[in-house]
Coordinates of C-alpha atoms and ligand atoms in Angstrom, one line a residue:
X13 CA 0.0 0.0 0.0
X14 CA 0.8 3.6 -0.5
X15 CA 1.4 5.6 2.7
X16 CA 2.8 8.5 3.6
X17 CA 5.7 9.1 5.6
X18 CA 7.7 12.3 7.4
X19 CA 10.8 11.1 8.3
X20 CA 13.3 12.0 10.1
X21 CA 10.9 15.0 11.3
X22 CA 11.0 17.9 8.8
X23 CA 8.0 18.9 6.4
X24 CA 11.2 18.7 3.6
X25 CA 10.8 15.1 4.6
X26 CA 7.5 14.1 3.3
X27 CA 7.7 11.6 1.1
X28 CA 5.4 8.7 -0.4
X29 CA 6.9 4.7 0.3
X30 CA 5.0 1.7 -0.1
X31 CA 4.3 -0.3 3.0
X32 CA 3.0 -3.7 3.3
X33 CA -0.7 -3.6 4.2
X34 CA -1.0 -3.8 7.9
X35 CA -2.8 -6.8 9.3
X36 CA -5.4 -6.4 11.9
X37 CA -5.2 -7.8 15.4
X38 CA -7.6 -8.6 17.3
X39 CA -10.7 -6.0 18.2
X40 CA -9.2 -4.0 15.1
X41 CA -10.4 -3.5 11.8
X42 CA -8.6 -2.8 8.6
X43 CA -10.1 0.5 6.8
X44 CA -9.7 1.5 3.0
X45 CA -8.8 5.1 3.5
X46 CA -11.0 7.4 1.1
X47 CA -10.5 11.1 1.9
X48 CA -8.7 13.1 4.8
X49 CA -8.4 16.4 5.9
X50 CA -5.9 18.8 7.2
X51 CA -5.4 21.1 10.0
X52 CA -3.1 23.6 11.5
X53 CA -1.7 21.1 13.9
X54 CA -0.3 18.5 10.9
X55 CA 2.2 21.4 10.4
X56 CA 3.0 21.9 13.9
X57 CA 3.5 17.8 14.0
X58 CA 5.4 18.1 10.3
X59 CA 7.6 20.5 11.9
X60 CA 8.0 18.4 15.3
X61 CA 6.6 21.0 17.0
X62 CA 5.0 19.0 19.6
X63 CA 8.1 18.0 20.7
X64 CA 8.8 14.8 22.8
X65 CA 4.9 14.5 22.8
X66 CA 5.0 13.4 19.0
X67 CA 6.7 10.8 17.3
X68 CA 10.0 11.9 16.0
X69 CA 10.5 10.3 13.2
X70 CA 8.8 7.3 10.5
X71 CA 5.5 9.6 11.5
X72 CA 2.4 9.1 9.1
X73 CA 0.3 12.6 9.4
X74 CA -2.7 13.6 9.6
X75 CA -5.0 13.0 12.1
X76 CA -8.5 13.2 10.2
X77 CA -9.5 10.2 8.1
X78 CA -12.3 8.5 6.1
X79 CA -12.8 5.2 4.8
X80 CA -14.3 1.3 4.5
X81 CA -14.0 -1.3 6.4
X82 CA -11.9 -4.1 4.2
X83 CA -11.5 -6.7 7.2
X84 CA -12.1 -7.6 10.5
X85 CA -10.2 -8.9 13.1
X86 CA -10.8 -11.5 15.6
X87 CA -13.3 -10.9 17.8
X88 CA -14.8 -7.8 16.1
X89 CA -18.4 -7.3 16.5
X90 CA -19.2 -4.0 15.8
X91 CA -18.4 -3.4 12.1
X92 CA -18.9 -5.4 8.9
X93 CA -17.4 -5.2 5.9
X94 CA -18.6 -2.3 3.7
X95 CA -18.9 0.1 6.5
X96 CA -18.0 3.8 6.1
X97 CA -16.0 5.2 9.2
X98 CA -14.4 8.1 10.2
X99 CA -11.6 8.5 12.5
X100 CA -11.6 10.0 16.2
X101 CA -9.1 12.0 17.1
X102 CA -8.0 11.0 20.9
X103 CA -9.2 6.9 20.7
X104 CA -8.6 6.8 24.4
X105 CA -11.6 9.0 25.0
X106 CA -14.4 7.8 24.7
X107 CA -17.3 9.3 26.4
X108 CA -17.6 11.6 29.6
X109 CA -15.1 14.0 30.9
X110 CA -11.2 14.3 29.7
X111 CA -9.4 11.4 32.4
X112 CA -5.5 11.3 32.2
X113 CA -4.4 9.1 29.3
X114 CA -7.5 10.5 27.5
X115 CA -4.8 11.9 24.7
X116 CA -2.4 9.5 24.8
X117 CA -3.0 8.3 21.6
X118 CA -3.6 11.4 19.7
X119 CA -3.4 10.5 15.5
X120 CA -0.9 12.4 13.5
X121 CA 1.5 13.2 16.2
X122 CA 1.8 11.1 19.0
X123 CA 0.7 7.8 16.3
X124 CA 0.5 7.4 13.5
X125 CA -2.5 9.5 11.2
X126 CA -4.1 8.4 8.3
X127 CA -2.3 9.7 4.8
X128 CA -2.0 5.8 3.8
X129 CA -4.2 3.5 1.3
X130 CA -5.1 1.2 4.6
X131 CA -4.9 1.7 8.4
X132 CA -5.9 -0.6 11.5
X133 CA -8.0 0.9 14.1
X134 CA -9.6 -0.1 17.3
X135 CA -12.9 -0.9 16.9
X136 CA -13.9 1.5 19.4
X137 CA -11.6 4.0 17.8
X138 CA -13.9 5.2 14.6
X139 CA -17.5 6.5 14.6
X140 CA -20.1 5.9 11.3
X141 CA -20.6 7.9 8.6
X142 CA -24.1 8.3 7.8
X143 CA -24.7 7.3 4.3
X144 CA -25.7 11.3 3.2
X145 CA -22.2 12.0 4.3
X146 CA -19.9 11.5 1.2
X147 CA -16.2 10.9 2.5
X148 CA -14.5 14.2 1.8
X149 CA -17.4 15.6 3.9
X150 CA -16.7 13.3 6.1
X151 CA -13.0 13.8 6.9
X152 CA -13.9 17.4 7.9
X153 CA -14.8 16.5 11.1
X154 CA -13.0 14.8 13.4
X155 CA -10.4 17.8 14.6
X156 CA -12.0 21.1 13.6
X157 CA -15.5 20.2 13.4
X158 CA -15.7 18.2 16.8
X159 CA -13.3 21.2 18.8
X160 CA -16.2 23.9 17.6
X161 CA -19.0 21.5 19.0
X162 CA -17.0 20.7 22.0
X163 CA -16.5 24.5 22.8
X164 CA -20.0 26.0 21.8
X165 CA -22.2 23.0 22.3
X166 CA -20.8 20.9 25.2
X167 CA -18.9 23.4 26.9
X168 CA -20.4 26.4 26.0
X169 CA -24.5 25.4 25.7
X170 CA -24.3 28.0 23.1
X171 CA -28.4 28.7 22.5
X172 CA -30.6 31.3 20.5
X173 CA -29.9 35.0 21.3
X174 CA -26.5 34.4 22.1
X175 CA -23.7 36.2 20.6
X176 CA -20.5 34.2 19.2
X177 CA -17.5 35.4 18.2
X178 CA -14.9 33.9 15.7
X179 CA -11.4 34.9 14.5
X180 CA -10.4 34.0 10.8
X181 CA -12.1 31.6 8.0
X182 CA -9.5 28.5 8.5
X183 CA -11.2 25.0 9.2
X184 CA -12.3 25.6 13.6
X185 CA -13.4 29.2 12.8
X186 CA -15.7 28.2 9.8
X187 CA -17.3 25.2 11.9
X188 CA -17.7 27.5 14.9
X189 CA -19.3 30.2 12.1
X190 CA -21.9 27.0 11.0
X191 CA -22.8 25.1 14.6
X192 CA -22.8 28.7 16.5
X193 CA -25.7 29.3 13.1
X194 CA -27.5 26.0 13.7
X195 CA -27.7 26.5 18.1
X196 CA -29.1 30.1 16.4
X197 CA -26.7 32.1 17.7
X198 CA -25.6 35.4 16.3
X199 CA -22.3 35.6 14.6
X200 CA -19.4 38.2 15.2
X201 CA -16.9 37.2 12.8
X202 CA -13.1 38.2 11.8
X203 CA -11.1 38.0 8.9
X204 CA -7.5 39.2 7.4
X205 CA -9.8 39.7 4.0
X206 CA -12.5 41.5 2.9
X207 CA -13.0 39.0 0.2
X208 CA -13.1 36.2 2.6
X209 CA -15.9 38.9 5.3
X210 CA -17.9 38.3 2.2
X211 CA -17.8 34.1 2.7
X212 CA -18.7 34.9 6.3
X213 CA -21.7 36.7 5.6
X214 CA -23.1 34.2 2.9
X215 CA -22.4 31.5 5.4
X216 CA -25.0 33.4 8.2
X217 CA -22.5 35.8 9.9
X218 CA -24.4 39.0 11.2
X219 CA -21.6 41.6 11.6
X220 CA -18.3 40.7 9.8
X221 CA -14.9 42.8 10.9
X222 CA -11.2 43.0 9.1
X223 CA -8.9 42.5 12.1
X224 CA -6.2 43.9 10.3
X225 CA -8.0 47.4 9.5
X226 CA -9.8 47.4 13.0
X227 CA -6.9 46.0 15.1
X228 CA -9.2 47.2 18.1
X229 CA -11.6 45.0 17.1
X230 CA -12.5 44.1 20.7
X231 CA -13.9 47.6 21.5
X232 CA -16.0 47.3 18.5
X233 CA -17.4 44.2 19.3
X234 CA -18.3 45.9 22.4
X235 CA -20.4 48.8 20.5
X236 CA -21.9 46.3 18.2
X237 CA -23.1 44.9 21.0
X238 CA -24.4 48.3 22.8
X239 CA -21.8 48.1 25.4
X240 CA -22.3 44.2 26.9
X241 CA -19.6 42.0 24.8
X242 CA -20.5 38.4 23.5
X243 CA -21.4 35.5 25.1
X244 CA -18.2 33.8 23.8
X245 CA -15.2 33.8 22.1
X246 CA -13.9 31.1 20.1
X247 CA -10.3 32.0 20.6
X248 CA -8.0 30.5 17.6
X249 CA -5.7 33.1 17.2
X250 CA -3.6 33.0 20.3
X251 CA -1.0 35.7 21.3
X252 CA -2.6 38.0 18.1
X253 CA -6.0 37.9 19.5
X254 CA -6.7 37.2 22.9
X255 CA -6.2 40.5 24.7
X256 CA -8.9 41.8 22.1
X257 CA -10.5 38.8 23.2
X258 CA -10.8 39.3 27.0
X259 CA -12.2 42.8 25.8
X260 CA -14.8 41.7 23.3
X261 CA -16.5 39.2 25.8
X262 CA -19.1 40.4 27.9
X263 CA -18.8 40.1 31.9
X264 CA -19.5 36.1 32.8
X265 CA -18.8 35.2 29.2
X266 CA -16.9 31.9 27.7
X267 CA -13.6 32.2 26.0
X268 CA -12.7 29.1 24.9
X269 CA -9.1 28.7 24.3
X270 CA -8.1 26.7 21.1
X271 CA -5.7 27.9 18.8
X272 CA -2.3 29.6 18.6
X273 CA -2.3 30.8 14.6
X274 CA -0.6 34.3 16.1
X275 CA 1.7 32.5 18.7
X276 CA 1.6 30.1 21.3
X277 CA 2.0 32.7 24.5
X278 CA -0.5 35.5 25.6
X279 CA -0.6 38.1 28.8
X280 CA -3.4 37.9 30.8
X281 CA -4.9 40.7 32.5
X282 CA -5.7 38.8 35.6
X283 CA -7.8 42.2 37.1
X284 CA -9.7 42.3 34.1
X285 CA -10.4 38.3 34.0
X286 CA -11.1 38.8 37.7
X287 CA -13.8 41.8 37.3
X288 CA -15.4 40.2 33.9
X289 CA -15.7 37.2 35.6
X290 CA -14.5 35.5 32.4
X291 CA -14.6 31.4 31.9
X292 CA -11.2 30.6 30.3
X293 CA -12.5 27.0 28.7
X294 CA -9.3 25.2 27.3
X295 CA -10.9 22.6 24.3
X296 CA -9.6 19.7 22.9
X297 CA -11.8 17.9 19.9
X298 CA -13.6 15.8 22.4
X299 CA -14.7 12.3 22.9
X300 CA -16.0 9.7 20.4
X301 CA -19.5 10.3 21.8
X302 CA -19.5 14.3 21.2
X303 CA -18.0 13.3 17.1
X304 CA -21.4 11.0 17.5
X305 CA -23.3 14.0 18.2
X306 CA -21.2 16.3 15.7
X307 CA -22.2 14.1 12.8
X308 CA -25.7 13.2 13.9
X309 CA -26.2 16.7 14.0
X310 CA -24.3 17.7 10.6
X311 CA -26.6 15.2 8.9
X312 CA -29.8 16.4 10.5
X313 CA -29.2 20.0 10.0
X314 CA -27.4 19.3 6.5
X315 CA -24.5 21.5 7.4
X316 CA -22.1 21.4 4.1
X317 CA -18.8 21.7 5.4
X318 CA -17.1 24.1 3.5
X319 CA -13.6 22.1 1.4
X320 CA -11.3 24.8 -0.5
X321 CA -9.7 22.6 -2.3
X322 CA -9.0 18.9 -2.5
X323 CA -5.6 17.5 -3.7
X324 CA -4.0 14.0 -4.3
X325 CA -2.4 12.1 -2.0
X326 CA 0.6 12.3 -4.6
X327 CA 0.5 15.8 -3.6
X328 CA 0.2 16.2 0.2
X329 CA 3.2 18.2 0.4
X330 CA 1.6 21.2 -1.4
X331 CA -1.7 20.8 -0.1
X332 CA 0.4 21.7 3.4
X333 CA 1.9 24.3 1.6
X334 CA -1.3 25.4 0.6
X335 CA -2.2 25.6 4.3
X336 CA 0.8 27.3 5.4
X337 CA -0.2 30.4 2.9
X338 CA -3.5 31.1 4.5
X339 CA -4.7 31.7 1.7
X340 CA -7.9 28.6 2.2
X341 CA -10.9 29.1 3.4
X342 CA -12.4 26.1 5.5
X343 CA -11.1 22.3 5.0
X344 CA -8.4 21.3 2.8
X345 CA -9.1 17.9 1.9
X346 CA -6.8 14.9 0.5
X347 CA -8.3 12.1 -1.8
X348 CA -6.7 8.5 -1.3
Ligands
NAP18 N1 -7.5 22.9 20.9 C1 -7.8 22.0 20.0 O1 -8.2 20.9 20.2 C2 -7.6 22.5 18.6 C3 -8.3 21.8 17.5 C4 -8.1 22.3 16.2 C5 -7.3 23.4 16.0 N2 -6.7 24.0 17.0 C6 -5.9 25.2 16.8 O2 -6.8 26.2 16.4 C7 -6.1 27.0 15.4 C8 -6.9 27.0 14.1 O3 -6.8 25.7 13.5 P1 -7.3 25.5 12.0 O4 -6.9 24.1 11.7 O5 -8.7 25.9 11.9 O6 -6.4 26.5 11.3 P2 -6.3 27.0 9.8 O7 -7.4 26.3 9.0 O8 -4.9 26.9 9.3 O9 -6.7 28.6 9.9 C9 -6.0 29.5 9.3 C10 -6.8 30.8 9.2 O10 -6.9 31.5 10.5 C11 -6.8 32.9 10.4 N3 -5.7 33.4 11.2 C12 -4.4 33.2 11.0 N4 -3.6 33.9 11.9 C13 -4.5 34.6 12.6 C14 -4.4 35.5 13.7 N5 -3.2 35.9 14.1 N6 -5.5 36.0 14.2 C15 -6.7 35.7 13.8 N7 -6.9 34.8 12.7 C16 -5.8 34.3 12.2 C17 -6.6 33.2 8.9 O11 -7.9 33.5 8.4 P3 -8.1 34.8 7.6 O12 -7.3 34.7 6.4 O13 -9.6 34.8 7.3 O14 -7.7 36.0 8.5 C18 -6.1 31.9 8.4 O15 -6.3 31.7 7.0 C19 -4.7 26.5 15.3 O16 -3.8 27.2 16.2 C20 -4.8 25.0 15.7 O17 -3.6 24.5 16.3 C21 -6.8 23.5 18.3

């Protein structure tokens, strides 16, 4: 089988081999990979930025897969052959709240992902895709998807009249833009782009604001709002953002703490955190159950992720590249 490989660490270091095709043991099945998608963190893990927390070499990426199953192991009862799955990002969580362990076996980084022609998983360590679904779709949403439904839905219990705010159009902000939409929240949404504001307001966004012409964007949140801030911030951009952040929600609100596109370290106010009473939520993508709920609810509410672009596995190295520029809007997606 084809499969990808970074090794020794180093995006320069991508390269396709051929592999035999794994066998599975037993409560594992073998999946036909179909379609996978990327996110922010396969470059961080490309790059060996996770440090000793990822595999350091001989690492197959990605952590966001879709496929059939081709076999079954012994003692398998939950699949048959023919089944569509997706991946789930942390396998050792599967329901309730995070336990230690719980991301001990993180796809992409820590293990090995899912840019290969076959792949053995757990049985326990996929969820269904529902046969509206197709597989590009699919592979959206086991990292981005699943961290916007764990921070609005679970976390935040993000309802109608509530205010939501998100920062950029890259693959959490866009989910975040679409679940916040379906919970019928109103959306506060940022962009580098005017071009891509426009994308925000097709996709429901109420008031849409260029952080790079309004770098004080958190003070106008707070007048869009007549002076009370929103119920919660969706905070992808890191050391860029969340001062405007801390601003733009509105005393008691959520911030739930994600991403770190504008660097990994922030200063806290701790007065102001103090006197807003502000929730700093850290988020993860959650437990099999809540990518369970994700998809039961992208079928019933026929959310269409949004895909940029989708390239061959052949060509994985640019379609990182193509991630690297900023320059997509959503999911980049990978066809196996
Ligand atoms: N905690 C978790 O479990 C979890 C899960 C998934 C992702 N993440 C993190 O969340 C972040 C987003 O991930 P992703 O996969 O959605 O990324 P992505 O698709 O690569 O998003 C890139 C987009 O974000 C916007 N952006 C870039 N720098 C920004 C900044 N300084 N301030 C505001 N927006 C900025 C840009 O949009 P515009 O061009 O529109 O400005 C850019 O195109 C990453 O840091 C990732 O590591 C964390």
């Amino acid at each position: 089988m084809r499969t990808a490989i970074i090794d020794p660490i180093g995006l320069d270091n991508l390269h396709l081999v051929e592999r035999p095709a794994p066998q599975p043991g037993p409560g594992e099945i073998l999946v036909r990979l179909r379609a996978a998608s990327l996110n922010y963190r396969d470059l961080i893990a490309a790059g060996g930025g996770y440090g000793s927390m990822q595999k350091q070499g001989d690492l197959i990426p990605l952590s966001d897969g879709a496929g059939e199953v081709v076999e079954l192991g012994p003692g398998v009862s939950r699949w048959r052959i023919g089944d569509r799955v997706i991946s789930c990002f942390c396998p050792d969580w599967q329901a309730g709240p995070p336990l230690p362990g719980c991301f001990d076996h993180d796809l992409g980084a820590r293990c090995d992902g899912v840019a290969a022609e076959l792949r053995t998983f757990r049985e326990d360590a996929v969820v269904e895709i529902p046969e509206s679904l197709s597989f590009h779709d699919a592979a959206t949403l086991p990292c981005a998807a699943a961290t916007a439904w764990h921070a609005l839905i679970e976390l935040g219990e993000i309802g109608p009249g509530q205010t939501v705010l998100t920062q950029g159009t890259g693959g959490v902000a866009l989910f975040a833009v679409q679940i916040a939409r379906l919970a019928g929240a109103e959306v506060f949404a940022l962009s580098s782009s005017d071009l891509k504001l426009d994308r925000l307001r097709a996709l429901g966004a109420a008031h849409v604001i260029n952080y790079r012409a309004d770098p004080d964007w958190g003070k106008t949140i707070v007048k869009l709002t007549g002076g009370r801030g929103v119920d919660h911030v969706v905070e992808t951009g890191g050391g860029d953002t969340f001062r405007q952040s801390l601003r733009a929600v509105r005393i008691g609100g959520m911030i739930s703490v994600i991403g770190v596109l504008g660097g990994a370290r922030a200063e806290l106010n701790i007065p102001v955190a103090i006197m807003q009473n502000v929730r700093l939520q850290g988020i993860s993508p959650g437990s099999r159950a809540m990518l369970r709920e994700l998809v039961a609810a992208v079928v019933q509410h026929r959310l269409a992720p949004v895909i940029d672009r989708v390239f061959p596995l052949a060509e994985l190295r640019a379609a990182l590249e193509h991630l690297r520029a900023r320059r997509h809007i959503g999911k980049i997606c990978i066809d196996i």
